[in-house]
Each structure stands twice: as C-alpha cells, then as structure tokens.
Coordinates of C-alpha atoms and ligand atoms in Angstrom, one line a residue:
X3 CA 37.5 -49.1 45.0
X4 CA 35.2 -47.9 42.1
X5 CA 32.8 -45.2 42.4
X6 CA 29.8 -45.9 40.5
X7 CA 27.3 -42.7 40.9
X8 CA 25.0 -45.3 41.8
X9 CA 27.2 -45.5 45.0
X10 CA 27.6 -41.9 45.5
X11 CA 26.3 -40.5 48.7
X12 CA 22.6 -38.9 48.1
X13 CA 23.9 -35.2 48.1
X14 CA 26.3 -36.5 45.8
X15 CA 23.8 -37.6 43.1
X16 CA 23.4 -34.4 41.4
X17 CA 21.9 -34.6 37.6
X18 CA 23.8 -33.3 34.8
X19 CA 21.6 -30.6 34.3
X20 CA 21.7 -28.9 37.5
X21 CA 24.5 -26.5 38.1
X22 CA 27.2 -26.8 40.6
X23 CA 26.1 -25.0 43.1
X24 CA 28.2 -26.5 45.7
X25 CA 31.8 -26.6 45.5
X26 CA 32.7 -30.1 44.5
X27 CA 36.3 -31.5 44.3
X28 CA 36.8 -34.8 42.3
X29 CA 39.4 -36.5 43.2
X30 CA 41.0 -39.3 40.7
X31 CA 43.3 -41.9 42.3
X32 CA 44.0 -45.4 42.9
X33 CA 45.7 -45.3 46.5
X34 CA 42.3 -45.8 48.7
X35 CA 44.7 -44.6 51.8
X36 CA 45.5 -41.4 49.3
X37 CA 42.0 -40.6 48.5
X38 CA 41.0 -40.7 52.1
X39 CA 43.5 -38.1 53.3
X40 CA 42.4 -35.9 50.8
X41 CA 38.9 -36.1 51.0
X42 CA 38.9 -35.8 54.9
X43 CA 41.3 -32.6 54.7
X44 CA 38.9 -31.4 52.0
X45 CA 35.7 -31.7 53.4
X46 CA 36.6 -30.4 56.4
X47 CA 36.8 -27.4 54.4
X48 CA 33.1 -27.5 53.5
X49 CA 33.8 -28.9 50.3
X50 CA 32.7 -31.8 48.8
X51 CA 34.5 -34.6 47.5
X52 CA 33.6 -37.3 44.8
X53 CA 36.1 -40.0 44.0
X54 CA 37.5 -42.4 41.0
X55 CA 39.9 -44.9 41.3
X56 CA 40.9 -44.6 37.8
X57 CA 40.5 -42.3 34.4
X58 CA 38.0 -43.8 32.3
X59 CA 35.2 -44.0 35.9
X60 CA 36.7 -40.2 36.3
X61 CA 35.2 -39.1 32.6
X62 CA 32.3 -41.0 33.0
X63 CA 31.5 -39.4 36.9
X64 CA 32.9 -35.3 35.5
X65 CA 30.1 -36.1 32.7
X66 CA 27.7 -37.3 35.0
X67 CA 28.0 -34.8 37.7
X68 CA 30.6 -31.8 36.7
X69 CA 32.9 -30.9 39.4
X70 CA 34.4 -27.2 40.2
X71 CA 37.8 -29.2 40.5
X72 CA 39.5 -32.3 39.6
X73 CA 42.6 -33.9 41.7
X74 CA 44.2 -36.1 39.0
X75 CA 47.0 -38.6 40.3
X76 CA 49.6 -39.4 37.3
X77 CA 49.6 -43.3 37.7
X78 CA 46.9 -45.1 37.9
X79 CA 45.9 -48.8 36.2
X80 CA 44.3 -48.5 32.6
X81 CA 44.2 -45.2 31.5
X82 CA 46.8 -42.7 33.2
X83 CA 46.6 -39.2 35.0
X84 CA 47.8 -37.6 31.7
X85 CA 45.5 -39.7 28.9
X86 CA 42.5 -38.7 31.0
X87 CA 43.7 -35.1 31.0
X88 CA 43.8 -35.1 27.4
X89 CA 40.4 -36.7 27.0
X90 CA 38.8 -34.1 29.7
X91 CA 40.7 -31.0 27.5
X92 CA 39.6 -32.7 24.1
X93 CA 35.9 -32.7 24.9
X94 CA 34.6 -28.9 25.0
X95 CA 31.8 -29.6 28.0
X96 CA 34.9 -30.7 30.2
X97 CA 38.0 -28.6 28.6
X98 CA 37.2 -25.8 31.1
X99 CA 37.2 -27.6 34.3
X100 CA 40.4 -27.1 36.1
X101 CA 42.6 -30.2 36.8
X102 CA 45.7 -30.5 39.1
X103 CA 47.6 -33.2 39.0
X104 CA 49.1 -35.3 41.4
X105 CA 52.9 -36.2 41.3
X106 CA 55.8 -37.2 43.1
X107 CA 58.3 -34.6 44.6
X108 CA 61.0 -35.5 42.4
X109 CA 59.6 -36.3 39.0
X110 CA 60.3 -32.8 36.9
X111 CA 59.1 -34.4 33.7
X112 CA 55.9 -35.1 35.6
X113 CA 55.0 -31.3 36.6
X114 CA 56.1 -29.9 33.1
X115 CA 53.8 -32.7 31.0
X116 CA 51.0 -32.2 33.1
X117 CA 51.1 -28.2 32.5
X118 CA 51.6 -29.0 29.3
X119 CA 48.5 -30.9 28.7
X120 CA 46.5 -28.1 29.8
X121 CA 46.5 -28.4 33.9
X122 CA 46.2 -25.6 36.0
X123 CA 48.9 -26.8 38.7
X124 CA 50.1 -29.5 40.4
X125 CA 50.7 -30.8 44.4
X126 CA 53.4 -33.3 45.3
X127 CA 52.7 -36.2 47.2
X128 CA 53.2 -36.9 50.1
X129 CA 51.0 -34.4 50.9
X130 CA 51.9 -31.1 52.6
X131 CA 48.3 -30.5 54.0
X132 CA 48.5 -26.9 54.1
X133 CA 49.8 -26.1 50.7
X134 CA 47.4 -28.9 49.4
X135 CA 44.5 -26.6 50.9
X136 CA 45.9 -23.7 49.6
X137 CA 46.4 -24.5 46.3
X138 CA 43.0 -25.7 45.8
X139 CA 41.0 -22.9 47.2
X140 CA 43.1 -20.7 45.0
X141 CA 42.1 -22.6 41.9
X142 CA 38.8 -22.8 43.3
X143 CA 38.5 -18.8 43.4
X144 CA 39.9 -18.3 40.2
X145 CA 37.8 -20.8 38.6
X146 CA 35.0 -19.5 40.4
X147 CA 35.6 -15.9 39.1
X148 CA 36.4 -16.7 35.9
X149 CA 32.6 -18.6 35.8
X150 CA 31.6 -15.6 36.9
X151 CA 33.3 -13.3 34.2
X152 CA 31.8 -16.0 31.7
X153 CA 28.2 -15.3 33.7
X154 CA 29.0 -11.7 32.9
X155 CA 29.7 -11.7 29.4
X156 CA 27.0 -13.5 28.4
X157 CA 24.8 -11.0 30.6
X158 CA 26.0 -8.7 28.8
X159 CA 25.9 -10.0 25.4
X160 CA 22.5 -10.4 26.1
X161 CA 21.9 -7.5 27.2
X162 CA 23.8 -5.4 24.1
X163 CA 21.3 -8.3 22.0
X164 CA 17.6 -6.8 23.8
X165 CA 19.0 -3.2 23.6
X166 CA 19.7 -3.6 19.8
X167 CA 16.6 -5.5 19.6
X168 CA 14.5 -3.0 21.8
X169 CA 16.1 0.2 19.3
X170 CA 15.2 -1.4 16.5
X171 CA 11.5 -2.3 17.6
X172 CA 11.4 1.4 19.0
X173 CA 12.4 2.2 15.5
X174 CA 10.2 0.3 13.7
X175 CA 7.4 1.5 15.8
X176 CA 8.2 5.4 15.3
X177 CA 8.7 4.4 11.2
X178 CA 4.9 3.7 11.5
X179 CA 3.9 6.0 13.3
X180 CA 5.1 8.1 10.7
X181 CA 3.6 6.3 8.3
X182 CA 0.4 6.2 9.7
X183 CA 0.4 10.0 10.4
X184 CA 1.9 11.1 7.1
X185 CA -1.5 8.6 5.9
X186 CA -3.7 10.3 7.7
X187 CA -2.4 13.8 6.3
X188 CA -3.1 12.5 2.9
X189 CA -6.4 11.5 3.9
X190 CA -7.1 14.7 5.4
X191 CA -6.0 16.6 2.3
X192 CA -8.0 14.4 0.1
X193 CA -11.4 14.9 2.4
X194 CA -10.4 18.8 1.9
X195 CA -9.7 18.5 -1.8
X196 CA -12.8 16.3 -1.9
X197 CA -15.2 18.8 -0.3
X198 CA -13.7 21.5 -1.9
X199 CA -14.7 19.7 -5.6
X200 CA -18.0 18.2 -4.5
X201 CA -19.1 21.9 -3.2
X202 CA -17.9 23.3 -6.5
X203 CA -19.8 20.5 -7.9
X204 CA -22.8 21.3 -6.1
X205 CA -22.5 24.8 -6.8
X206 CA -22.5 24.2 -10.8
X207 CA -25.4 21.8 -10.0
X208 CA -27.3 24.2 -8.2
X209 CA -26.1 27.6 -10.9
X210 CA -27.3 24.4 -13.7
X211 CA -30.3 23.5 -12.2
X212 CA -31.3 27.3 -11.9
X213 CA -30.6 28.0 -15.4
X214 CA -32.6 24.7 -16.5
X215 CA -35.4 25.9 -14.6
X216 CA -35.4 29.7 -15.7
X217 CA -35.3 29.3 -19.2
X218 CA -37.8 26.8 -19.2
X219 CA -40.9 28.6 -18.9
X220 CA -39.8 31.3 -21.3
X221 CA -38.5 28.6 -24.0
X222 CA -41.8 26.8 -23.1
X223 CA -43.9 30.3 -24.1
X224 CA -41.9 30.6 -27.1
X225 CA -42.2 27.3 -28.2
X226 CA -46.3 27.6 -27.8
X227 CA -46.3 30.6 -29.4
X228 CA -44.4 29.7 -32.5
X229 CA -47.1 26.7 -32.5
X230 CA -49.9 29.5 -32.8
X231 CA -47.4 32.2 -34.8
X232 CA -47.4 29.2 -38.0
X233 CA -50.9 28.7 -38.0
X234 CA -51.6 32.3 -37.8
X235 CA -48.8 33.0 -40.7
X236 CA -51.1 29.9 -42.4
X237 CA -54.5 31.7 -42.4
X238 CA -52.4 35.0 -43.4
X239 CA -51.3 34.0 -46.2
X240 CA -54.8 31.9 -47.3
X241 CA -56.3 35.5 -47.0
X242 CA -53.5 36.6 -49.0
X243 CA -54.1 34.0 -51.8
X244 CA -57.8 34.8 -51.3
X245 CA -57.8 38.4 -52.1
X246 CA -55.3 37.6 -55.3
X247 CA -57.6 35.2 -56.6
X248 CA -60.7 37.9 -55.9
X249 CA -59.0 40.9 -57.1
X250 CA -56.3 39.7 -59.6
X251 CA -55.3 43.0 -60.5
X252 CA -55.1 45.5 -57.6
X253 CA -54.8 49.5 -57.5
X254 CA -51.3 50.2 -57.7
X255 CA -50.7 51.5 -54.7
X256 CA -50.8 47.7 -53.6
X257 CA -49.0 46.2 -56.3
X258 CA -46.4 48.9 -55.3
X259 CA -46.3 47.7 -52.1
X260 CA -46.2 43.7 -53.2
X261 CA -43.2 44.8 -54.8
X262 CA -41.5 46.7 -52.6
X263 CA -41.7 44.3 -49.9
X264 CA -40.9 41.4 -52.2
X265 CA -44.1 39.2 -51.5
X266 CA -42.9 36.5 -53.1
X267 CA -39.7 35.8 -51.4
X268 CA -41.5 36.6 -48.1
X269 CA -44.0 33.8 -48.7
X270 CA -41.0 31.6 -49.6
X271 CA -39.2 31.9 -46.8
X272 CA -41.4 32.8 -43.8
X273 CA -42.5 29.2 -43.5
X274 CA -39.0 28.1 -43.5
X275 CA -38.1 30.7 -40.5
X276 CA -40.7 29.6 -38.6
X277 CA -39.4 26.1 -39.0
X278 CA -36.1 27.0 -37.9
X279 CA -37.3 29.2 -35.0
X280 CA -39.5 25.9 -34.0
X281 CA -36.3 23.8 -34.1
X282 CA -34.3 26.4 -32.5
X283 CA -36.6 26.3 -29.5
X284 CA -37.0 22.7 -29.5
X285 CA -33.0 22.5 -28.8
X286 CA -33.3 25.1 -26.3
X287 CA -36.2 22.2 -24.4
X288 CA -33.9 19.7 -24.8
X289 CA -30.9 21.5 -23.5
X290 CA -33.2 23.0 -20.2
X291 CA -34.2 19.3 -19.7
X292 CA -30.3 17.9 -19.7
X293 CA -29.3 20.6 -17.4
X294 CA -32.3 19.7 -15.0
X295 CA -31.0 16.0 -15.7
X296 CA -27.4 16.7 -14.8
X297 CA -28.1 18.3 -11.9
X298 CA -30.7 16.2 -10.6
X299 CA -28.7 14.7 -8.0
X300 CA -29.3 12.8 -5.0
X301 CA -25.9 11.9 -3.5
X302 CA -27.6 10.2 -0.5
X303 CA -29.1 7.2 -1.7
X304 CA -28.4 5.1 -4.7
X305 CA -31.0 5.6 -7.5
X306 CA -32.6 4.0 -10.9
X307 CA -30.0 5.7 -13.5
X308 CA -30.2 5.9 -17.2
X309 CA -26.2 6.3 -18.0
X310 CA -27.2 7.4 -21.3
X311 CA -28.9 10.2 -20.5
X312 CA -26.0 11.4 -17.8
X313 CA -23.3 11.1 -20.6
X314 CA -25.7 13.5 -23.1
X315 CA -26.2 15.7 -20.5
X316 CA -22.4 16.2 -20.3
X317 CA -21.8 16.7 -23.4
X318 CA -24.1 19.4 -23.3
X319 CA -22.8 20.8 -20.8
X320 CA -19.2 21.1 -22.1
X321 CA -20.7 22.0 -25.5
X322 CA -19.4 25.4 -25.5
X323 CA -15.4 23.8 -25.3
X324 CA -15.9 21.8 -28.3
X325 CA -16.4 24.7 -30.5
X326 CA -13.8 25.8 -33.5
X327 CA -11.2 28.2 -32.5
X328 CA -7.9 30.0 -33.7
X329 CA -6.0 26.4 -33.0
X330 CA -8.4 24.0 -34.2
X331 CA -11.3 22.8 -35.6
X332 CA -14.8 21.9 -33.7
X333 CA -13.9 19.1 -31.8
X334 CA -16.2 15.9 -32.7
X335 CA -18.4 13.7 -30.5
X336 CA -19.0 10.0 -31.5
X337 CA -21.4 8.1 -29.8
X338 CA -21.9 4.5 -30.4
X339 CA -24.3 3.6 -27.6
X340 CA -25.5 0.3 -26.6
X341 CA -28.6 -1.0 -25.0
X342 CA -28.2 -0.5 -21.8
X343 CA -30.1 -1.5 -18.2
X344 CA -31.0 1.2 -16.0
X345 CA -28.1 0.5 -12.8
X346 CA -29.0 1.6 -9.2
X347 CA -25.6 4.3 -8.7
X348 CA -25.5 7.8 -7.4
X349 CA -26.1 9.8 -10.7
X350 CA -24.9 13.4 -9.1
X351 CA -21.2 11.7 -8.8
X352 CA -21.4 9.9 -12.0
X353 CA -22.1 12.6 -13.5
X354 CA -19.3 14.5 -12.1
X355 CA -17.1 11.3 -13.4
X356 CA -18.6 12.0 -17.1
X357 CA -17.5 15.4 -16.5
X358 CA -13.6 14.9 -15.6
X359 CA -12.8 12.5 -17.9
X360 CA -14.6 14.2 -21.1
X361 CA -13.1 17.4 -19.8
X362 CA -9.6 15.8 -19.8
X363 CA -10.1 14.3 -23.3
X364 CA -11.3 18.0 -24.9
X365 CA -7.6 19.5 -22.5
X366 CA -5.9 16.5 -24.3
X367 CA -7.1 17.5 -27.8
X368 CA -6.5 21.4 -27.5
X369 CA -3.0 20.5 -26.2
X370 CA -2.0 18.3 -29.2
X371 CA -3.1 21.1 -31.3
X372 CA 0.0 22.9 -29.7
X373 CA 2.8 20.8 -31.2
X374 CA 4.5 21.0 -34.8
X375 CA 3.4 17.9 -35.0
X376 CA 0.2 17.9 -35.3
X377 CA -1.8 18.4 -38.4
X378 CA -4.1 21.5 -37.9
X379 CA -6.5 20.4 -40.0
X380 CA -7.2 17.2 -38.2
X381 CA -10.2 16.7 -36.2
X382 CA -10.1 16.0 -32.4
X383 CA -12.1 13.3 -32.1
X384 CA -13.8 11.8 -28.7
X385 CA -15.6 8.3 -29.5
X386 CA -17.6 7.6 -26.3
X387 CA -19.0 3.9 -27.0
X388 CA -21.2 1.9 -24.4
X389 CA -21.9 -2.1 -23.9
X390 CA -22.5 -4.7 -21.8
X391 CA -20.1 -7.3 -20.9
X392 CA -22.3 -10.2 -20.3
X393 CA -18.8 -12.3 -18.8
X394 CA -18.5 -10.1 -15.9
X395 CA -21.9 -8.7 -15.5
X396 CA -20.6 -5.2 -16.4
X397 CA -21.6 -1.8 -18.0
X398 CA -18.5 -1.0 -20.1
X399 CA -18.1 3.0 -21.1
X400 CA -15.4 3.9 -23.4
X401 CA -14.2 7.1 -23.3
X402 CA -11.5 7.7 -26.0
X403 CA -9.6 11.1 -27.3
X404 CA -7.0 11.5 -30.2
X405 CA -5.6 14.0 -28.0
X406 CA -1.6 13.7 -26.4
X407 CA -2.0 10.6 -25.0
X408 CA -0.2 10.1 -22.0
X409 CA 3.5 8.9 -21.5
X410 CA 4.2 5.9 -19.6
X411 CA 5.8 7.2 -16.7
X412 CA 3.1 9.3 -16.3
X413 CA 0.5 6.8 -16.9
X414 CA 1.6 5.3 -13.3
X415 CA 0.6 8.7 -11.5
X416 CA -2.4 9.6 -13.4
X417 CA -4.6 8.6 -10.6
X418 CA -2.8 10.3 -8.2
X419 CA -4.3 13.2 -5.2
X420 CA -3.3 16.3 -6.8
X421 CA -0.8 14.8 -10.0
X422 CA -1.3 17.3 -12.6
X423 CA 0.8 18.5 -15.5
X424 CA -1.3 21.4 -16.3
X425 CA -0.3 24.9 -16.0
X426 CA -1.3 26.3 -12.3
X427 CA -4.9 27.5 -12.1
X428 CA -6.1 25.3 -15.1
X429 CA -5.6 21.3 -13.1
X430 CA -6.2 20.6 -9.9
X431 CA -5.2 16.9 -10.4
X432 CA -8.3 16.0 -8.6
X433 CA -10.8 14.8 -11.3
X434 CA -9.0 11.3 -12.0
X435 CA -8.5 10.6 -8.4
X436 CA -12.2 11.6 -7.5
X437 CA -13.2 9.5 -10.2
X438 CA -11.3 6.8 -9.6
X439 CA -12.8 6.9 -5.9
X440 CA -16.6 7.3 -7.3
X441 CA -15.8 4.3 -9.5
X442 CA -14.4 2.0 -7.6
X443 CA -15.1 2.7 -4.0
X444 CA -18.3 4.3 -4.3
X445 CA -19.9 1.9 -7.4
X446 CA -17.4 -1.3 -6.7
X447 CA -16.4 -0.6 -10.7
X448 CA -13.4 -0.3 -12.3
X449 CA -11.7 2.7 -14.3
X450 CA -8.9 1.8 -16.4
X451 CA -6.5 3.7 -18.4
X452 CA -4.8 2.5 -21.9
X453 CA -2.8 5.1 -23.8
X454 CA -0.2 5.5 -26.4
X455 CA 1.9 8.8 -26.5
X456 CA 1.3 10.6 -29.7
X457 CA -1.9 9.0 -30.3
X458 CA -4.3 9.0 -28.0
X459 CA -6.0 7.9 -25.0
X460 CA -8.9 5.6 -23.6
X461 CA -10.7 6.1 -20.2
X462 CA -12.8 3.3 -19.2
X463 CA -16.1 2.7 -17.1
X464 CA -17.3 -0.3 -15.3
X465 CA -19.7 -0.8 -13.5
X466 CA -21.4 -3.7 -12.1
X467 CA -24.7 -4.6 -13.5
Ligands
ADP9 N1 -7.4 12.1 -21.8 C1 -6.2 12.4 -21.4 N2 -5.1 12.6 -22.2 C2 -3.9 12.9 -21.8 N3 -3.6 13.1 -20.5 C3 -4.6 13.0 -19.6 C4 -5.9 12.6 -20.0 N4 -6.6 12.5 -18.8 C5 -5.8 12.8 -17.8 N5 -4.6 13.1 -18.2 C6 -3.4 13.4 -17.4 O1 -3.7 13.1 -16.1 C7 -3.5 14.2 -15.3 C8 -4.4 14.2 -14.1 O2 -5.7 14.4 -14.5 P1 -6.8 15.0 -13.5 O3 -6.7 14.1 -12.3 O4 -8.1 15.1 -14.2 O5 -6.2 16.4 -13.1 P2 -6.1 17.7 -13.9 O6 -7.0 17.6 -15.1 O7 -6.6 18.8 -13.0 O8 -4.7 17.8 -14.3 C9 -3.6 15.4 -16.2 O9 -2.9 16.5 -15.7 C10 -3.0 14.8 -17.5 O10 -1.6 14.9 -17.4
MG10 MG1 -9.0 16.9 -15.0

C-alpha cells in the first residue's frame, strides 16, 4: 500500500509550512498487518499516524508534512530502513527528526547499525505494545523539549540581538543629544560674544558719531573764518603796499618797527600759513564727515552702500595705529580702487568687517616687526584693491598685509568663535568669526583667506552684485 499525500486523510494534509502542532508519528513499513497494529495502538494514544510502505514515499511524505517521529522498519523493498536513515540525517531540514527503527529480537547487528546511523532507539518486533508506547512517548518528550530548548535559544538570541540593538540606539540617541546641546552652547556663546561686539560696536558708533558731529560746527566756523581771515590778510597787506608806495621813506620809528618785526618774511609767509591752516581744516571736514559715514548705520534694513567710502572711513578711523613708532616705520596704505556699483548691504556691519580685518593686518605688521627677522627698516604695507568680477556677478575686496602671515595649521582655525593667538586682553578671536558671519550669512558673500608664513596675508571680500 502506498501513501500518496494525496491519499492522506484531510487532517493529515498539513502544508510544509505549517508547524507540527499536533504530535504526528510516521510510520515506515511494508507489512500492511504491521502498520496497522501500530497505528491503531498509537492513535489510541491521541497521536496521529501517517504511513509509507517504503523509504523513498517516506522522504518524500517527512518533506511534505514533517513528523515529531518516524518508525522506520529495517527491510523493506527498494530502498532499506538504513539507506533512508542516511538520506533523512544527510539532509539538514530532516537530520533532526528522531527515527526509531524497527528490527527483529535477535538481529544485534541490526540495533547497533541503526544507532549508528544516527537513530535515537529501536523496538523489536513482534511488538511488545507496552514498551512500544513507552518508548515513543519518551522520544516524543525529549524531542519535544529539546524543540523547545531550540524555541528558547533563539528567544533568547533574539532577545541578547534587540537589547544590543536597543543600547546602541539608546546610545546613539544620548551621543546626539550631546551633540545637539553642546551646539546649542556654542550658539549661545556666540549670540553673547556677538552682542557683546555689536554693543561695543555701537558704542564706538555712537562715541564716533558724537565726535563727527561736535567738531563739525567748530571746524565749520573755522573753516569760514579762515575764508574771511585771507581776504582780510589780502586788503592788509594792499594797505600796506599802499602806504609804501605813498610814503616811501617813513619816520623811523616805523622803519624800526618794519625791521624789527621782519615785514618781509611776514608777508612771505603769512599767505602760506593761511594756506596750510585752510588745508588743515579742510582735513579736519573730511575726517568729521568719515566719522558721520562710519557710523551712519542702519543695521535693520539693507541700504544703497558706497563700499568705497566705508573702506576710507576705516582707515580713518584706525589712522592713529598706522603711525611710526619705536618698532617701525608708518605703516602704508595702498588703495587701488575700482569702479564700483553702489550694493544694497547693511553698511554698519560692513563697516565693522573693514574694521577687523584692517585691524588684523596693522596686529599682523607690528608683530612681524618683533622677530630678528625682519628688516626694521621695511615698510608694512596694506594694499586694499577693489574690482568687479563680471563671471560671478561679484564685488571683489582685497585686503592684503606684509605682516606674519599665518601658518597653515592655523589657517584651518582662523575663523573660529573665540581662536586667538594674541596675548589675553589684546584678541578676542571674534572679529574673523563675526566677519565671516556678516559676509556670508548676512550678505550671501564669501571671505576667503590665502596666506604664506613669513610673508604675508590676504583677506578677501565678496559680495554679490
Ligand atoms: N592679517 C593677519 N595676519 C596674520 N594672522 C592673522 C591675520 N588676521 C587674523 N589672523 C589670525 O587669526 C586670529 C583670529 O583673528 P580674529 O578672529 O580677528 O581674532 P583676534 O584678532 O581677536 O585674535 C588671530 O589671532 C591671528 O592669529
Ligand atoms: Mg581681530
């Protein structure tokens, strides 16, 4: 009799993937009489029995429908007990299914193969019902439990596997957190370090402003009033030609006088003071205008700027640092500027750009004059040169010193909150990261750096058009 699944009894047709969650007992043999006995003592047990009538239909049904056990008689047609052992053992889906063969009281060799091939026990025939039942509810259990243990370690692999997984999620997630607060404490510092500059900004703005404003009504009554002073000093000294032509030769007392005071000379050079007083206060004008310039800013709202007139207005204002002292001499400014459009920016804060990075290059300059190396009669030089790119639609400023220069390790922190290599009290390390954030974030510009160590430095600008 063969046993094709197709035959099987309905609760018998069980698909491959679904797990056995009945206990079911295949039993392999090709006594019909044999097969009956068996399955009747087994299912009145509760268990249920499927049945082959030889090896290769066995393989095919444990594939088809895997049992919890498998009663495996030695001798059968085609394929034996033992080859269909092997087979079940060699194939890893099967190897773990239990398998006890079937063999006759006397035959030794039998029992011993059979274990040897990998089966869990044996029963002799003819059957001893009891120990038959025994036997398999033993092998059941163990198989049973040792599913279960197999159940168990997986569970727990898998468990160990979304602990690990959970830890290191948990520990990613604080690592960002700690990121993002350490950000945010940077941020905050910058804000403070920001506010802190841009209220000593505004207080030089506001101390500028007041000084542009104070001295220029006094500058503006003493630049009238050398106006009238010359003409006056003119008609003077037309009376004085006057009375020599009239009275070419005066009492003595005057001609004493004419002497004494050296009338000559006087004529001579009074013109010439005047002209210098007149210059003098015409650079004092100028001056009282580039403070009101420099401080003439509205941070609020983008406005028409003239760059030009925000870089002079600097440089004015850092006049006094360029000046000759014990170390060097006067410091030299080079402008090379080029026609430039007005851009809409926020002059205040460019201004305050200007500032850092010319007050850099002067720092740069008195600190080269501090090594052997440097020639004390060289000049510090700062070239400050302006263009348009046309390509990219930018302003270009060039802001270059003959100063240090800046090593390239250093270069790399430059920008940084609060990088400084100055002595304490003299940098803040602010002005290149301000800048840097006016520029770029404030404008949508660029500000690069190129240096060489030992010769010199280059800040540049820009700014889209
Ligand atoms: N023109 C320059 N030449 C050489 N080094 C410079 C120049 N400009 C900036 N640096 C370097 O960059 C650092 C940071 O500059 P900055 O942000 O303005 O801060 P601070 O001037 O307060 O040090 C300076 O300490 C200096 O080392
Ligand atoms: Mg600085």
């Amino acid at each position: 009799m063969i046993t094709s699944p197709q035959m099987l009894p309905r609760e018998m047709m069980l698909s491959r993937q679904e797990a056995p969650v009945e206990t079911r007992i295949l039993l392999v043999d090709d006594n019909p009489t044999n097969l009956k006995v068996l399955s009747d003592a087994l299912r009145d047990q509760g268990w249920i029995t499927l049945v082959a009538t030889d090896g290769e239909s066995a393989i095919e049904q444990v594939e088809y429908a895997p049992p919890s056990l498998i009663l495996l008689d030695v001798m059968m047609p085609g394929i034996d007990g033992f080859e269909t052992c092997r087979r079940l053992k060699a194939d890893p889906k099967t190897a773990g299914l239990p398998i006890i063969f079937m063999t006759a009281l006397s035959d030794t060799v039998d029992k011993v193969k059979g274990l040897e091939l990998g089966a869990v026990d044996y029963i002799t025939k003819p059957f001893q019902h009891e120990e038959v039942l025994a036997r398999v509810r033993l092998h059941l259990n163990l198989f049973n439990m040792s599913r279960s243990l197999e159940q168990k370690v997986i569970e727990q692999a898998q468990t160990a596997l979304e602990l690990q997984q959970l830890a290191q999620s948990l520990e990613e997630r604080v690592q960002a957190r700690t990121h993002e607060v350490e950000q945010s404490l940077n941020d905050l510092k910058t804000a403070q370090l920001q506010l802190i500059q841009s209220e000593k900004m505004s207080v030089l703005g506001q101390l500028v402003a007041g000084v542009g404003h104070e001295i220029n009504n006094p500058i503006g009554c003493i630049d009238g009033n050398i106006r009238h002073a010359t003409s006056y000093v003119q008609d003077l000294f037309g009376l004085i030609n006057l009375y020599q032509e009239v009275y070419p030769a005066p009492a003595s007392k005057i001609s004493d006088y004419i002497e004494e005071i050296d009338l000559e000379y006087l004529l001579e050079d009074l013109p010439k003071l005047l002209k210098s007083m007149k210059s003098s206060s015409s650079r004092i004008q100028e001056i009282s205008l580039s403070l009101r310039s420099f401080s003439r800013s509205d941070d609020r709202a983008p406005s028409e700027v003239n760059i030009h007139e925000g870089l002079e207005s600097t440089i004015m204002i850092l006049k006094h640092r360029l000046k000759a002292n014990e170390l060097r001499p006067e410091i030299q400014i080079k402008m090379e500027l080029g026609q430039l459009p007005m851009i809409n920016a926020y002059s205040g804060p460019l201004n305050q750009v200007f500032m850092n990075i010319v007050a850099n290059a002067i720092d740069a300059i008195d600190e080269s004059y501090q090594h052997p190396s440097r020639n004390p009669e060289q000049v510090g030089i700062i070239a400050i040169e302006t263009s348009v790119d046309r390509s990219n639609q930018e302003i270009c400023l060039s802001i270059k010193d003959n100063g240090t220069g800046i090593s390239e390790e250093i270069q790399g922190r430059i920008f940084e909150q609060s990088f400084t290599t100055k002595p304490i009290g003299q940098g803040t390390g602010l002005g290149l990261a301000i800048s840097q954030q006016i520029i770029e974030e404030k404008h949508g510009g660029r500000l690069l750096c190129n240096s060489t160590i030992g010769s010199g430095t280059e800040f540049q600008i820009r700014l889209p058009i």
